[in-house]
Coordinates of C-alpha atoms in Angstrom, one line a residue:
M4 CA 109.3 93.5 -226.5
K5 CA 105.6 93.4 -226.8
A6 CA 103.2 93.9 -223.2
V7 CA 100.5 94.6 -222.5
C8 CA 99.2 96.6 -219.1
Q9 CA 96.2 98.7 -217.6
G10 CA 96.8 102.2 -218.3
I11 CA 96.7 103.1 -214.7
D12 CA 99.2 101.2 -213.6
L13 CA 101.4 102.2 -216.2
S14 CA 100.7 106.3 -215.6
D15 CA 101.2 105.4 -211.8
A16 CA 104.9 104.0 -212.4
V17 CA 105.7 106.4 -215.5
L18 CA 104.6 109.6 -213.5
K19 CA 106.7 108.3 -210.8
V20 CA 110.1 107.6 -212.2
V21 CA 110.3 110.2 -214.9
K22 CA 110.7 112.6 -211.9
A23 CA 114.4 110.9 -212.5
C24 CA 115.0 111.8 -215.9
A25 CA 117.4 114.4 -216.7
T26 CA 116.6 117.8 -218.0
R27 CA 119.8 119.5 -219.3
T28 CA 121.8 116.7 -220.6
T29 CA 124.2 116.5 -223.9
V30 CA 123.2 112.6 -223.8
P31 CA 119.7 111.9 -224.9
V32 CA 119.3 108.6 -223.4
M33 CA 119.8 110.4 -220.2
E34 CA 116.1 112.1 -221.0
C35 CA 114.7 108.5 -221.3
I36 CA 112.5 106.2 -219.5
K37 CA 114.3 102.6 -219.8
I38 CA 111.1 100.1 -220.0
S39 CA 112.1 96.4 -219.4
A40 CA 109.7 93.8 -220.1
K41 CA 110.2 90.4 -218.6
N42 CA 109.0 87.4 -216.9
D43 CA 105.4 88.9 -215.4
G44 CA 106.1 92.3 -215.3
I45 CA 107.3 95.8 -216.6
T46 CA 109.9 97.5 -214.7
L47 CA 110.5 101.3 -215.8
T48 CA 114.1 103.2 -214.8
A49 CA 114.5 106.7 -215.1
T50 CA 118.0 108.1 -213.6
D51 CA 120.2 111.4 -214.3
G52 CA 123.2 110.0 -212.9
E53 CA 122.6 111.6 -209.4
I54 CA 119.7 110.2 -208.8
A55 CA 117.7 106.6 -210.1
I56 CA 114.1 106.0 -209.6
Q57 CA 112.2 102.4 -210.6
K58 CA 109.2 100.7 -210.7
K59 CA 107.6 97.6 -211.6
I60 CA 104.4 96.7 -212.6
S61 CA 102.0 93.3 -213.6
A62 CA 101.5 93.0 -217.4
E63 CA 100.9 89.7 -219.7
I64 CA 104.6 89.8 -221.5
L65 CA 104.1 88.8 -224.8
E66 CA 107.5 88.9 -226.2
E67 CA 110.5 89.9 -223.5
G68 CA 112.7 93.4 -224.5
E69 CA 114.2 96.8 -223.5
V70 CA 114.0 99.8 -224.9
C71 CA 114.5 103.3 -224.2
V72 CA 111.5 105.8 -224.4
P73 CA 111.9 109.7 -224.1
G74 CA 110.3 110.2 -220.8
K75 CA 108.8 113.5 -220.2
Y76 CA 107.0 113.1 -223.9
F77 CA 106.0 109.1 -223.0
A78 CA 104.6 110.6 -219.4
D79 CA 102.8 112.9 -221.0
F80 CA 101.3 110.8 -223.1
I81 CA 100.3 107.9 -221.0
K82 CA 98.8 109.8 -218.2
K83 CA 96.1 110.6 -220.5
L84 CA 95.6 106.6 -220.8
E85 CA 94.8 105.8 -217.4
G86 CA 91.5 104.2 -218.4
V87 CA 92.4 102.1 -221.0
E88 CA 94.0 98.9 -221.8
I89 CA 98.0 99.3 -223.3
V90 CA 99.9 97.1 -225.8
L91 CA 103.5 98.6 -225.9
S92 CA 105.3 96.7 -229.3
A93 CA 108.2 98.0 -230.3
T94 CA 111.0 97.5 -232.8
N95 CA 114.6 98.6 -233.4
K96 CA 113.3 102.1 -234.2
K97 CA 109.9 102.5 -232.6
M98 CA 107.4 101.9 -229.9
E99 CA 104.0 101.1 -231.4
I100 CA 101.2 102.2 -228.4
K101 CA 97.7 100.3 -228.9
Y102 CA 94.7 101.8 -226.9
A103 CA 91.2 101.2 -227.7
D104 CA 91.5 101.1 -231.4
S105 CA 93.8 103.5 -231.8
Q106 CA 97.1 103.5 -232.3
T107 CA 100.5 105.9 -231.6
S108 CA 104.0 105.3 -232.6
M109 CA 107.2 106.9 -230.8
Q110 CA 110.9 106.9 -231.5
I111 CA 113.2 105.0 -229.1
L112 CA 116.4 104.2 -228.5
S113 CA 118.6 101.4 -227.6
A114 CA 118.5 100.2 -223.8
D115 CA 122.1 99.1 -224.3
D116 CA 123.1 102.8 -223.8
F117 CA 121.3 103.2 -220.4
P118 CA 123.7 103.9 -217.7
K119 CA 123.3 100.9 -215.0
V120 CA 121.1 101.1 -212.1
D121 CA 123.3 99.5 -208.8
T122 CA 120.2 98.8 -206.2
D123 CA 122.6 96.1 -204.4
I124 CA 123.0 98.5 -201.4
K125 CA 122.7 97.2 -198.2
D126 CA 125.8 97.1 -196.3
N127 CA 124.3 99.4 -193.4
S128 CA 120.7 100.5 -192.9
F129 CA 118.6 101.9 -190.2
K130 CA 115.1 101.7 -189.6
I131 CA 112.8 105.0 -188.6
K132 CA 108.7 105.4 -188.3
T133 CA 107.6 106.5 -191.7
E134 CA 105.8 109.3 -190.1
D135 CA 109.2 110.4 -188.4
L136 CA 111.1 110.0 -191.9
K137 CA 108.5 112.1 -193.5
N138 CA 108.2 114.5 -190.3
I139 CA 111.8 115.5 -190.3
I140 CA 112.3 116.1 -193.9
S141 CA 109.8 118.5 -194.8
A142 CA 111.2 120.2 -191.4
T143 CA 115.0 120.8 -192.5
S144 CA 115.2 120.0 -196.4
F145 CA 113.6 123.4 -197.1
C146 CA 116.7 125.5 -195.7
C147 CA 119.2 123.4 -198.2
A148 CA 120.9 126.0 -200.5
S149 CA 120.1 125.8 -204.3
D150 CA 123.0 127.2 -206.1
D151 CA 125.9 125.1 -206.5
S152 CA 128.6 127.4 -204.8
R153 CA 129.1 125.0 -202.2
P154 CA 127.1 121.5 -203.5
I155 CA 127.5 119.9 -200.3
L156 CA 124.6 122.4 -198.8
K157 CA 122.2 121.5 -200.8
G158 CA 121.6 118.4 -198.9
C159 CA 121.2 117.3 -194.9
Q160 CA 123.5 116.2 -192.7
F161 CA 122.0 113.1 -191.6
V162 CA 123.9 111.7 -188.0
I163 CA 122.8 108.0 -186.5
S164 CA 124.2 107.8 -183.0
G165 CA 122.6 104.8 -180.9
S166 CA 119.1 105.0 -181.4
A167 CA 119.2 109.5 -181.8
L168 CA 118.6 110.8 -185.1
C169 CA 119.8 114.4 -186.5
V170 CA 119.2 116.0 -189.2
T171 CA 120.5 119.1 -190.2
A172 CA 120.4 121.7 -193.4
L173 CA 121.3 125.3 -193.9
D174 CA 122.4 127.8 -196.7
G175 CA 124.5 130.5 -195.5
F176 CA 121.6 132.6 -194.1
R177 CA 119.7 130.2 -191.9
L178 CA 119.9 126.8 -190.2
A179 CA 117.6 123.8 -189.5
T180 CA 118.2 121.2 -187.2
A181 CA 115.6 117.9 -186.5
N182 CA 115.9 115.7 -183.4
T183 CA 114.2 112.5 -183.4
A184 CA 114.6 108.1 -182.7
V185 CA 115.2 105.6 -185.1
L186 CA 114.4 102.3 -184.0
E187 CA 117.1 100.0 -185.3
A188 CA 120.4 101.1 -187.0
T189 CA 123.3 98.6 -187.9
A190 CA 125.5 100.6 -187.1
D191 CA 126.5 104.7 -186.4
M192 CA 126.9 106.8 -189.3
E193 CA 126.8 110.0 -190.9
F194 CA 125.9 111.5 -194.4
V195 CA 124.8 114.6 -196.4
C196 CA 121.9 113.3 -198.7
P197 CA 120.8 115.3 -201.4
A198 CA 117.4 117.6 -200.8
R199 CA 116.5 116.6 -204.1
T200 CA 116.4 113.1 -202.9
L201 CA 115.1 113.7 -200.1
N202 CA 111.7 115.2 -201.7
E203 CA 111.6 112.7 -203.4
I204 CA 111.6 110.2 -200.9
E205 CA 109.0 111.8 -198.6
K206 CA 106.6 112.2 -201.9
M207 CA 107.1 108.1 -202.0
L208 CA 106.5 107.2 -198.2
P209 CA 102.7 106.3 -197.6
D210 CA 100.7 108.0 -194.9
A211 CA 100.2 104.8 -193.0
E212 CA 101.6 104.0 -189.7
E213 CA 104.3 101.8 -190.6
V214 CA 108.5 101.3 -190.1
T215 CA 110.6 102.5 -193.4
E216 CA 114.4 100.9 -193.7
V217 CA 117.4 103.1 -195.3
F218 CA 119.9 101.5 -196.8
I219 CA 123.6 103.2 -197.5
Q220 CA 126.5 101.8 -198.9
K221 CA 129.8 103.6 -200.4
G222 CA 128.2 106.7 -201.0
M223 CA 125.2 105.6 -202.0
I224 CA 121.2 105.4 -200.3
L225 CA 118.7 103.1 -201.5
V226 CA 114.8 103.6 -199.8
A227 CA 112.0 101.2 -201.2
V228 CA 108.4 100.8 -200.8
E229 CA 106.3 98.6 -202.3
S230 CA 107.3 98.1 -206.1
T231 CA 109.3 101.6 -206.0
V232 CA 112.9 101.4 -205.5
L233 CA 114.9 104.8 -205.2
T234 CA 119.0 105.2 -205.1
S235 CA 120.5 108.0 -205.2
R236 CA 124.7 109.2 -204.8
L237 CA 125.4 110.9 -201.5
F238 CA 127.5 114.5 -200.9
G239 CA 130.9 114.0 -200.0
G240 CA 132.9 116.4 -198.1
D241 CA 132.9 117.8 -194.7
F242 CA 129.4 119.5 -193.8
I243 CA 129.4 122.3 -191.5
K244 CA 129.4 121.8 -187.2
K245 CA 126.0 123.4 -186.0
E246 CA 127.5 123.3 -182.6
N247 CA 129.5 126.5 -184.2
I248 CA 127.1 127.9 -184.6
I249 CA 124.3 128.0 -182.9
P250 CA 124.4 130.3 -179.7
K251 CA 124.7 128.7 -176.3
S252 CA 122.6 131.8 -173.8
F253 CA 120.4 134.6 -175.2
T254 CA 119.4 138.4 -174.2
T255 CA 116.0 138.3 -175.4
C256 CA 113.3 135.8 -175.4
V257 CA 110.1 136.4 -176.2
T258 CA 107.1 134.1 -176.0
V259 CA 104.4 134.2 -178.5
D260 CA 101.1 133.1 -180.0
K261 CA 102.5 131.2 -183.2
A262 CA 99.6 131.8 -185.1
L263 CA 98.9 135.4 -184.3
L264 CA 103.0 136.0 -185.2
K265 CA 102.4 134.2 -188.9
S266 CA 99.6 136.0 -189.7
S267 CA 101.2 140.0 -189.2
I268 CA 104.5 138.4 -190.4
E269 CA 102.1 137.1 -193.8
R270 CA 100.9 140.3 -193.9
A271 CA 103.9 142.5 -193.9
A272 CA 105.3 140.3 -196.2
I273 CA 103.0 140.9 -198.8
L274 CA 104.4 144.9 -199.6
V275 CA 107.7 143.7 -199.8
R276 CA 107.7 140.4 -201.8
N277 CA 109.1 142.4 -204.7
D278 CA 112.0 144.0 -203.1
R279 CA 115.3 141.9 -202.9
N280 CA 115.7 141.0 -199.1
S281 CA 112.0 141.0 -198.4
L282 CA 112.6 142.9 -195.4
I283 CA 110.3 142.9 -192.2
I284 CA 111.1 144.7 -188.9
M285 CA 110.2 142.8 -186.0
D286 CA 110.4 145.8 -182.6
I287 CA 110.4 143.5 -179.5
S288 CA 110.1 145.2 -176.3
Q289 CA 107.9 144.3 -173.1
G290 CA 104.8 142.7 -173.8
K291 CA 104.2 142.8 -177.4
V292 CA 106.6 141.9 -180.8
E293 CA 105.6 145.1 -183.1
I294 CA 105.7 143.8 -187.3
S295 CA 106.5 146.3 -189.9
S296 CA 107.6 146.8 -193.4
N297 CA 108.2 149.5 -195.6
S298 CA 108.5 150.0 -199.6
D299 CA 106.9 151.6 -202.8
I300 CA 103.5 150.0 -202.1
G301 CA 103.1 150.9 -198.7
N302 CA 103.8 149.9 -195.1
V303 CA 102.4 147.8 -192.0
N304 CA 103.1 148.2 -188.4
E305 CA 101.1 146.0 -186.0
P306 CA 101.6 145.0 -182.6
V307 CA 101.2 141.6 -181.3
K308 CA 101.0 140.6 -177.9
A309 CA 103.6 138.5 -176.6
E310 CA 106.1 137.4 -173.3
V311 CA 109.2 139.0 -173.4
E312 CA 111.9 138.7 -170.9
G313 CA 115.2 140.6 -171.4
K314 CA 116.2 143.7 -173.4
D315 CA 113.9 145.2 -175.8
I316 CA 116.0 144.9 -179.8
K317 CA 114.9 146.2 -182.7
I318 CA 116.0 143.3 -185.7
A319 CA 115.6 143.2 -189.6
M320 CA 115.2 139.9 -191.1
N321 CA 114.3 138.7 -194.6
S322 CA 110.6 137.8 -194.3
K323 CA 110.4 134.6 -196.3
F324 CA 112.5 132.7 -193.9
I325 CA 111.3 134.2 -190.7
S326 CA 107.6 132.7 -192.5
E327 CA 108.7 129.1 -193.4
A328 CA 110.8 128.7 -189.6
I329 CA 107.2 129.8 -188.1
N330 CA 105.3 127.7 -190.3
A331 CA 107.4 124.5 -189.8
L332 CA 106.5 124.8 -186.0
D333 CA 103.6 122.6 -184.4
D334 CA 102.8 124.0 -181.6
E335 CA 101.3 126.5 -180.8
I336 CA 103.2 128.6 -179.0
A337 CA 106.7 129.8 -180.5
E338 CA 109.9 130.9 -179.1
L339 CA 112.0 133.0 -179.9
S340 CA 115.7 134.1 -178.7
F341 CA 117.7 137.0 -179.9
N342 CA 121.1 138.2 -178.7
S343 CA 121.4 141.0 -180.6
N344 CA 120.2 143.0 -184.4
V345 CA 123.3 141.6 -185.9
Q346 CA 124.0 138.3 -184.3
P347 CA 121.8 134.9 -185.5
F348 CA 118.3 134.4 -183.9
I349 CA 116.6 131.0 -183.6
C350 CA 113.0 130.4 -183.5
Q351 CA 111.5 127.2 -181.8
N352 CA 108.8 125.5 -180.1
K353 CA 107.8 126.8 -176.9
D354 CA 107.9 123.2 -175.4
K355 CA 108.6 120.4 -178.0
K356 CA 112.4 121.3 -178.5
Q357 CA 113.3 118.6 -180.8
V358 CA 113.4 121.3 -183.8
L359 CA 115.5 124.4 -184.6
Y360 CA 115.9 126.9 -187.0
L361 CA 118.5 129.7 -186.9
I362 CA 118.4 132.8 -188.7
L363 CA 120.5 135.7 -189.5
P364 CA 119.2 139.1 -189.4
V365 CA 119.3 141.1 -192.5
R366 CA 122.1 144.5 -191.8
T367 CA 120.1 148.1 -192.6
A368 CA 121.6 151.5 -192.2
N369 CA 120.5 151.9 -188.8
N370 CA 122.5 148.5 -187.4
A371 CA 125.3 148.3 -189.9

């Protein structure tokens, strides 16, 4: 294999695909990026068995061929060569990287051992405004579980019915659900996509006002943006029904300025950030929400003006969960709804109700 390309193009491609390289594996080729030189370009591919990212760049191909290079080392090296022309040439065991008046060699593996990446995924699809897809991912994916005890909770559930899309995520302590519209769908569908995959999709989507088409087929998802193609496995199994979790009515409703509440919560969280539950207390009474926290370092007690309807309530919660939920809202006014100090409560925009966050309170000695 021998090819000539621009450093900036190669660096951009490598930094995109290297995110799919395996990090903990006993199969060395899974840590590699496959480089395929053919026709008028170079195609770079990486996969860890769950997610795969492929990107093609223009290049002058002097000799066609395929090799696998150590992903992280190759990426770290190439990103230092963005301003020069690069010549890649490979023999059976080494790749020569020539740039300016210099030359470097790197060990390679055979491309024959690299897993096959299937990009022929087109049974079903839906089209959605790119901005709406980015927004719904950022509004929900942070609530997915991070441990492996219940793998399906490490993903977001997508449910498409007609032109309506509902995305739900939960980790056992909190839940996020968001609604938006799709422009077109080949069928109603339901699937659970890994949060890691969704976060990579969000990063690769452009900021321009465009439309993105998402393809689904036999437990796989594919998204293509220009010359970058991402594929990923979907999770199988039954997802928790949010209708059985979200309360239908509430005894206390609080309407409050989002910025004021967010600032107060963040200040209270500073003193408990090293505690296991990062516990803060909301003491809700007529006309105000009092935010407090207490630790060996000190204590915070701040009243925030609010409109309160219903019963007074004092409730403890994880400061990270409530802070992330409040921060994800895009209205100036937030609405919090409660039933008791041991039942889950919800947080959402006062007017735009497309996004809802549910959080379990923390049991303390006073409310156990």
